[in-house]
Amino acid sequence: MKALSGGMLAAIAAFVVFQAAPAGAQDARWQMAKSLPQPLGEIVGAVVGKKWYVMGGYDGINVQAQGVVTEYDSTSDSWTVKKNMLVPAHHAAAVELGGKIYVFGGFVGRPGAKGWGPIANALLYDPAADSWKELAPMPTARGSANAVVVDGKIFVIGGAHANIPGKPVTEPLWVDVPAIVTGAVEEYDPATNTWRSRAPMPTGRNHFFAGVVDGKIYAINGRLGTSFVTMSDVTDIVEEYDPKTDIWRYVGRSPTKRGDVAGGVYNGRIYVTGGEYEEPRGKVTFWAFESYDPKANFWQILPHIQIARHGGAAAFIGSDFHAAGGSFQSDGMPGIFSQMATHEVYPVGK
């Protein structure tokens, strides 16, 4: 028998197994929970204890960030409006560490001009005090990035900003502004309030999901080309980053190519849902719900959420997977307001 080459072995190692739910499967365990206080899209969230903090929001009519902050109490199935973000932004990145929520970048409106202005702001939200403070800014201004925690350090990954020679990356993105989707990885140390650059993600992307399992970061799905769905493509590529070695590697593909996804991590598995994609034949909003086991390099296709959505927030509160807000269709239809307040939950651990 002929020996396998190194390339063939690598290809086999990257092979991903899929286990599918029945076509179009729905599960009665998906239940509607208390809706958000208002319809919101392009939001992020983080869980502290049994409370989920959802923030951001995008006013597509006036092209402005809303900066709304709401708290969901899972014990009473109720929402409470909190103080707005110190710097209102949409498409920000957020993560919990030590009972506090760290929020990075995002897009803001510019006075007198349409556009998404990437910002470098780093903010700290204290849920107990309902207070905000500013931290050392990121080295790279960007929106639609992702933030995760490994060993007490925060990694802000990917995103998008303008690509105009001689102008700062804070130039507002719009349909006529050249843009770049970045693979930048910047590590924030909360103990010293300092940043350092790490190895960039091989596939620069925005509107993706990143999760941590066993100290390694997994980047899943995302939007390529630009930050705008009408001027971009989507990917199913999954890449793994080891902060200890500062090395990225390709590990396979997810079952569904999509961008603007949301998700969470539970019991060593990464869960993603929602998303959108556009092409000349139509606009697509996804309801697919999938989980990834990095140890086995194995994907499971689960019963889909009840309402297809993109730009929403998702998280685990205990073993329950929550998805809220977002838009029920891909954006861009005149006169149609597609943002939702709907909130649904699936008991993964039962």
Tab-separated table of C-alpha atoms in Angstrom, residues 39-348:
chain	number	residue	atom	x	y	z
A	39	PRO	CA	-37.010	45.896	18.493
A	40	LEU	CA	-33.220	45.917	18.161
A	41	GLY	CA	-30.770	44.810	15.502
A	42	GLU	CA	-26.973	44.592	15.260
A	43	ILE	CA	-26.645	43.942	18.964
A	44	VAL	CA	-24.278	42.033	21.230
A	45	GLY	CA	-24.652	40.540	24.662
A	46	ALA	CA	-22.840	39.004	27.629
A	47	VAL	CA	-24.034	36.964	30.585
A	48	VAL	CA	-23.198	37.700	34.215
A	49	GLY	CA	-24.590	35.054	36.545
A	50	LYS	CA	-28.206	34.474	35.558
A	51	LYS	CA	-28.562	37.856	33.859
A	52	TRP	CA	-28.018	38.609	30.196
A	53	TYR	CA	-26.983	42.104	29.104
A	54	VAL	CA	-27.892	42.950	25.515
A	55	MET	CA	-26.656	46.216	24.027
A	56	GLY	CA	-26.144	48.230	20.864
A	57	GLY	CA	-28.762	48.650	18.172
A	58	TYR	CA	-28.773	50.238	14.731
A	59	ASP	CA	-31.231	52.802	13.409
A	60	GLY	CA	-31.058	52.004	9.722
A	61	ILE	CA	-33.306	54.910	8.745
A	62	ASN	CA	-31.064	57.614	10.225
A	63	VAL	CA	-27.879	55.517	10.015
A	64	GLN	CA	-27.160	56.011	13.696
A	65	ALA	CA	-26.137	53.845	16.642
A	66	GLN	CA	-28.723	53.535	19.411
A	67	GLY	CA	-26.513	52.388	22.304
A	68	VAL	CA	-29.404	50.721	24.157
A	69	VAL	CA	-28.576	48.496	27.158
A	70	THR	CA	-31.104	46.007	28.515
A	71	GLU	CA	-30.832	43.395	31.271
A	72	TYR	CA	-32.651	40.072	31.088
A	73	ASP	CA	-33.303	38.249	34.373
A	74	SER	CA	-33.794	34.559	33.600
A	75	THR	CA	-35.287	33.851	37.025
A	76	SER	CA	-38.236	36.184	36.400
A	77	ASP	CA	-38.249	36.174	32.565
A	78	SER	CA	-38.150	39.968	32.571
A	79	TRP	CA	-36.174	42.807	30.977
A	80	THR	CA	-34.981	46.050	32.564
A	81	VAL	CA	-33.652	49.045	30.639
A	82	LYS	CA	-30.260	50.195	31.948
A	83	LYS	CA	-27.962	53.153	31.217
A	84	ASN	CA	-27.085	53.613	27.562
A	85	MET	CA	-23.603	52.750	26.343
A	86	LEU	CA	-21.025	55.413	27.194
A	87	VAL	CA	-20.202	55.547	23.485
A	88	PRO	CA	-23.276	54.327	21.588
A	89	ALA	CA	-22.245	51.911	18.834
A	90	HIS	CA	-23.666	49.135	16.708
A	91	HIS	CA	-21.723	46.048	15.601
A	92	ALA	CA	-19.557	46.213	18.752
A	93	ALA	CA	-17.821	43.238	20.378
A	94	ALA	CA	-18.558	42.317	24.007
A	95	VAL	CA	-17.378	39.742	26.525
A	96	GLU	CA	-17.726	39.078	30.262
A	97	LEU	CA	-14.759	38.804	32.610
A	98	GLY	CA	-14.820	38.916	36.404
A	99	GLY	CA	-18.448	39.993	36.574
A	100	LYS	CA	-17.828	42.999	34.309
A	101	ILE	CA	-18.579	43.419	30.609
A	102	TYR	CA	-15.909	44.684	28.214
A	103	VAL	CA	-17.129	46.309	24.990
A	104	PHE	CA	-14.873	47.041	22.031
A	105	GLY	CA	-15.179	49.075	18.847
A	106	GLY	CA	-18.231	49.023	16.635
A	107	PHE	CA	-19.628	51.559	14.214
A	108	VAL	CA	-21.055	55.021	14.894
A	109	GLY	CA	-22.796	57.628	12.764
A	110	ARG	CA	-21.040	60.755	11.547
A	111	PRO	CA	-22.781	64.172	11.793
A	112	GLY	CA	-24.079	65.326	8.434
A	113	ALA	CA	-22.969	62.216	6.554
A	114	LYS	CA	-24.215	58.697	6.029
A	115	GLY	CA	-21.834	55.944	6.961
A	116	TRP	CA	-20.575	53.508	9.544
A	117	GLY	CA	-17.607	55.060	11.344
A	118	PRO	CA	-15.356	52.389	12.917
A	119	ILE	CA	-14.186	53.304	16.409
A	120	ALA	CA	-11.336	52.090	18.610
A	121	ASN	CA	-13.066	52.721	21.942
A	122	ALA	CA	-12.794	50.148	24.709
A	123	LEU	CA	-15.416	50.393	27.460
A	124	LEU	CA	-16.060	48.679	30.779
A	125	TYR	CA	-19.602	48.168	32.034
A	126	ASP	CA	-20.247	47.296	35.688
A	127	PRO	CA	-23.703	45.664	35.863
A	128	ALA	CA	-23.864	45.892	39.660
A	129	ALA	CA	-23.420	49.681	39.590
A	130	ASP	CA	-24.994	50.211	36.142
A	131	SER	CA	-21.970	52.362	35.309
A	132	TRP	CA	-19.513	52.775	32.445
A	133	LYS	CA	-15.898	53.837	32.127
A	134	GLU	CA	-13.443	54.220	29.280
A	135	LEU	CA	-10.377	51.991	28.894
A	136	ALA	CA	-7.263	52.248	26.741
A	137	PRO	CA	-8.455	52.226	23.111
A	138	MET	CA	-7.752	49.377	20.718
A	139	PRO	CA	-4.779	49.837	18.389
A	140	THR	CA	-7.113	49.233	15.418
A	141	ALA	CA	-10.479	50.931	15.024
A	142	ARG	CA	-13.020	48.441	13.660
A	143	GLY	CA	-16.566	47.216	13.757
A	144	SER	CA	-18.225	43.786	13.501
A	145	ALA	CA	-15.293	42.131	15.298
A	146	ASN	CA	-15.511	39.474	18.027
A	147	ALA	CA	-14.108	39.322	21.565
A	148	VAL	CA	-13.279	36.285	23.713
A	149	VAL	CA	-11.437	35.574	26.966
A	150	VAL	CA	-8.573	33.106	27.441
A	151	ASP	CA	-6.637	32.902	30.729
A	152	GLY	CA	-7.724	36.338	31.890
A	153	LYS	CA	-6.766	38.092	28.643
A	154	ILE	CA	-9.232	39.421	26.087
A	155	PHE	CA	-8.694	38.833	22.383
A	156	VAL	CA	-10.447	41.119	19.885
A	157	ILE	CA	-10.465	39.454	16.478
A	158	GLY	CA	-11.354	40.461	12.930
A	159	GLY	CA	-13.761	43.176	11.848
A	160	ALA	CA	-13.754	45.850	9.151
A	161	HIS	CA	-12.684	49.454	8.582
A	162	ALA	CA	-12.007	51.845	5.695
A	163	ASN	CA	-9.125	51.306	3.313
A	164	ILE	CA	-8.157	54.752	2.075
A	165	PRO	CA	-4.427	55.660	1.771
A	166	GLY	CA	-3.469	58.612	3.929
A	167	LYS	CA	-6.708	58.640	5.889
A	168	PRO	CA	-7.347	57.151	9.309
A	169	VAL	CA	-9.314	53.929	9.664
A	170	THR	CA	-12.072	55.968	11.301
A	171	GLU	CA	-13.255	57.067	7.836
A	172	PRO	CA	-16.972	56.139	7.693
A	173	LEU	CA	-17.768	53.062	5.643
A	174	TRP	CA	-20.456	53.397	3.007
A	175	VAL	CA	-21.202	51.983	-0.431
A	176	ASP	CA	-18.662	54.239	-2.170
A	177	VAL	CA	-15.883	53.971	0.437
A	178	PRO	CA	-13.122	51.372	-0.120
A	179	ALA	CA	-13.080	48.968	2.815
A	180	ILE	CA	-10.880	46.253	4.201
A	181	VAL	CA	-11.890	43.224	6.208
A	182	THR	CA	-9.154	42.510	8.698
A	183	GLY	CA	-7.811	39.456	10.436
A	184	ALA	CA	-6.240	41.622	13.152
A	185	VAL	CA	-5.912	40.043	16.592
A	186	GLU	CA	-5.233	42.364	19.519
A	187	GLU	CA	-4.862	41.145	23.081
A	188	TYR	CA	-6.035	43.279	25.988
A	189	ASP	CA	-4.700	42.797	29.511
A	190	PRO	CA	-7.279	44.106	32.029
A	191	ALA	CA	-4.701	44.040	34.825
A	192	THR	CA	-2.482	46.602	33.093
A	193	ASN	CA	-4.986	48.255	30.713
A	194	THR	CA	-2.606	47.594	27.814
A	195	TRP	CA	-2.745	46.070	24.350
A	196	ARG	CA	-0.433	43.974	22.209
A	197	SER	CA	-0.766	42.616	18.670
A	198	ARG	CA	-0.891	38.871	18.025
A	199	ALA	CA	-0.793	36.715	14.891
A	200	PRO	CA	-3.591	37.727	12.501
A	201	MET	CA	-6.415	35.382	11.615
A	202	PRO	CA	-5.627	33.785	8.207
A	203	THR	CA	-9.109	34.445	6.819
A	204	GLY	CA	-9.938	38.068	7.516
A	205	ARG	CA	-13.642	38.274	8.288
A	206	ASN	CA	-16.348	40.273	10.010
A	207	HIS	CA	-19.881	39.425	11.227
A	208	PHE	CA	-18.589	36.036	12.463
A	209	PHE	CA	-18.696	34.139	15.760
A	210	ALA	CA	-15.744	33.190	17.950
A	211	GLY	CA	-15.874	30.750	20.848
A	212	VAL	CA	-13.331	29.286	23.274
A	213	VAL	CA	-12.967	25.603	24.103
A	214	ASP	CA	-10.049	24.231	26.158
A	215	GLY	CA	-8.072	27.461	25.838
A	216	LYS	CA	-8.279	27.631	22.051
A	217	ILE	CA	-10.279	30.127	19.996
A	218	TYR	CA	-12.458	29.034	17.097
A	219	ALA	CA	-13.569	31.511	14.407
A	220	ILE	CA	-16.693	30.328	12.599
A	221	ASN	CA	-18.499	31.669	9.508
A	222	GLY	CA	-18.449	35.397	8.721
A	223	ARG	CA	-18.644	37.978	5.993
A	224	LEU	CA	-15.858	38.571	3.463
A	225	GLY	CA	-14.987	41.544	1.284
A	226	THR	CA	-16.754	44.375	3.134
A	227	SER	CA	-19.008	44.959	6.113
A	228	PHE	CA	-22.082	45.381	3.900
A	229	VAL	CA	-24.129	42.352	2.905
A	230	THR	CA	-24.800	43.736	-0.579
A	231	MET	CA	-21.072	44.017	-1.329
A	232	SER	CA	-19.681	40.855	0.236
A	233	ASP	CA	-19.582	37.095	0.342
A	234	VAL	CA	-19.871	34.670	3.251
A	235	THR	CA	-17.739	31.764	4.415
A	236	ASP	CA	-18.102	28.420	6.140
A	237	ILE	CA	-14.423	28.233	7.101
A	238	VAL	CA	-13.494	27.329	10.698
A	239	GLU	CA	-10.069	28.350	12.004
A	240	GLU	CA	-8.442	27.617	15.364
A	241	TYR	CA	-6.081	29.880	17.290
A	242	ASP	CA	-3.817	28.816	20.149
A	243	PRO	CA	-2.849	31.900	22.211
A	244	LYS	CA	0.010	29.996	23.853
A	245	THR	CA	1.806	29.372	20.567
A	246	ASP	CA	0.326	32.382	18.709
A	247	ILE	CA	-0.524	30.068	15.803
A	248	TRP	CA	-3.667	29.819	13.661
A	249	ARG	CA	-4.689	26.742	11.692
A	250	TYR	CA	-7.517	25.683	9.410
A	251	VAL	CA	-9.679	22.958	10.956
A	252	GLY	CA	-12.566	22.568	8.513
A	253	ARG	CA	-15.893	23.968	7.429
A	254	SER	CA	-19.262	24.453	9.067
A	255	PRO	CA	-22.466	23.016	7.566
A	256	THR	CA	-23.757	26.458	6.505
A	257	LYS	CA	-22.051	29.399	4.766
A	258	ARG	CA	-23.379	32.570	6.399
A	259	GLY	CA	-22.497	35.890	8.009
A	260	ASP	CA	-23.918	37.950	10.884
A	261	VAL	CA	-24.285	34.860	13.068
A	262	ALA	CA	-24.628	34.691	16.848
A	263	GLY	CA	-23.816	31.924	19.276
A	264	GLY	CA	-22.494	30.652	22.573
A	265	VAL	CA	-20.385	27.941	24.190
A	266	TYR	CA	-21.656	25.198	26.496
A	267	ASN	CA	-20.055	22.001	27.792
A	268	GLY	CA	-17.185	22.026	25.308
A	269	ARG	CA	-19.331	22.698	22.252
A	270	ILE	CA	-19.860	25.854	20.201
A	271	TYR	CA	-23.389	26.714	19.065
A	272	VAL	CA	-24.270	29.113	16.231
A	273	THR	CA	-27.535	30.275	14.726
A	274	GLY	CA	-29.041	32.949	12.508
A	275	GLY	CA	-27.192	34.868	9.828
A	276	GLU	CA	-27.795	36.345	6.390
A	277	TYR	CA	-26.622	36.289	2.806
A	278	GLU	CA	-27.572	38.118	-0.398
A	279	GLU	CA	-27.078	37.346	-4.063
A	280	PRO	CA	-28.796	38.436	-7.311
A	281	ARG	CA	-31.364	35.648	-6.908
A	282	GLY	CA	-32.536	36.708	-3.481
A	283	LYS	CA	-32.044	37.681	0.136
A	284	VAL	CA	-31.602	34.923	2.713
A	285	THR	CA	-31.979	34.985	6.473
A	286	PHE	CA	-31.006	31.769	8.247
A	287	TRP	CA	-32.644	29.871	11.079
A	288	ALA	CA	-30.159	26.983	11.111
A	289	PHE	CA	-28.953	25.961	14.595
A	290	GLU	CA	-25.683	24.009	14.644
A	291	SER	CA	-23.160	22.861	17.226
A	292	TYR	CA	-19.462	22.125	16.852
A	293	ASP	CA	-17.357	19.777	18.967
A	294	PRO	CA	-13.721	20.854	18.415
A	295	LYS	CA	-12.262	17.735	20.043
A	296	ALA	CA	-13.986	15.439	17.560
A	297	ASN	CA	-14.100	18.014	14.742
A	298	PHE	CA	-17.776	17.113	14.563
A	299	TRP	CA	-20.817	19.213	13.631
A	300	GLN	CA	-24.378	18.476	14.662
A	301	ILE	CA	-27.310	20.104	12.887
A	302	LEU	CA	-29.966	20.796	15.513
A	303	PRO	CA	-33.663	21.731	15.235
A	304	HIS	CA	-33.806	25.280	13.932
A	305	ILE	CA	-34.946	28.369	15.814
A	306	GLN	CA	-38.540	29.451	15.262
A	307	ILE	CA	-37.802	32.804	13.595
A	308	ALA	CA	-34.989	33.201	11.100
A	309	ARG	CA	-32.878	36.223	12.014
A	310	HIS	CA	-29.597	38.012	11.569
A	311	GLY	CA	-27.864	40.681	13.645
A	312	GLY	CA	-29.364	39.364	16.870
A	313	ALA	CA	-27.685	38.384	20.119
A	314	ALA	CA	-27.319	34.882	21.523
A	315	ALA	CA	-25.880	33.398	24.706
A	316	PHE	CA	-26.137	30.595	27.217
A	317	ILE	CA	-27.685	31.244	30.608
A	318	GLY	CA	-26.817	28.036	32.363
A	319	SER	CA	-27.652	25.279	29.887
A	320	ASP	CA	-30.348	27.282	28.096
A	321	PHE	CA	-29.514	28.832	24.731
A	322	HIS	CA	-31.149	32.244	24.204
A	323	ALA	CA	-31.528	34.162	20.925
A	324	ALA	CA	-33.092	37.631	20.791
A	325	GLY	CA	-33.555	40.599	18.496
A	326	GLY	CA	-32.108	40.976	15.029
A	327	SER	CA	-33.984	41.258	11.741
A	328	PHE	CA	-36.293	38.665	10.238
A	329	GLN	CA	-35.057	39.353	6.696
A	330	SER	CA	-31.852	40.446	5.044
A	331	ASP	CA	-31.751	44.230	5.171
A	332	GLY	CA	-32.321	46.707	2.385
A	333	MET	CA	-35.988	46.643	1.320
A	334	PRO	CA	-37.466	50.168	1.106
A	335	GLY	CA	-40.193	50.872	3.609
A	336	ILE	CA	-39.721	47.611	5.504
A	337	PHE	CA	-38.718	47.715	9.165
A	338	SER	CA	-37.496	44.198	9.863
A	339	GLN	CA	-35.956	44.487	13.330
A	340	MET	CA	-37.572	42.382	16.043
A	341	ALA	CA	-37.921	42.197	19.808
A	342	THR	CA	-38.606	38.455	19.776
A	343	HIS	CA	-36.692	36.234	22.179
A	344	GLU	CA	-36.594	32.452	22.126
A	345	VAL	CA	-34.862	29.795	24.195
A	346	TYR	CA	-33.770	26.178	23.731
A	347	PRO	CA	-32.768	23.931	26.688
A	348	VAL	CA	-29.570	22.371	25.341
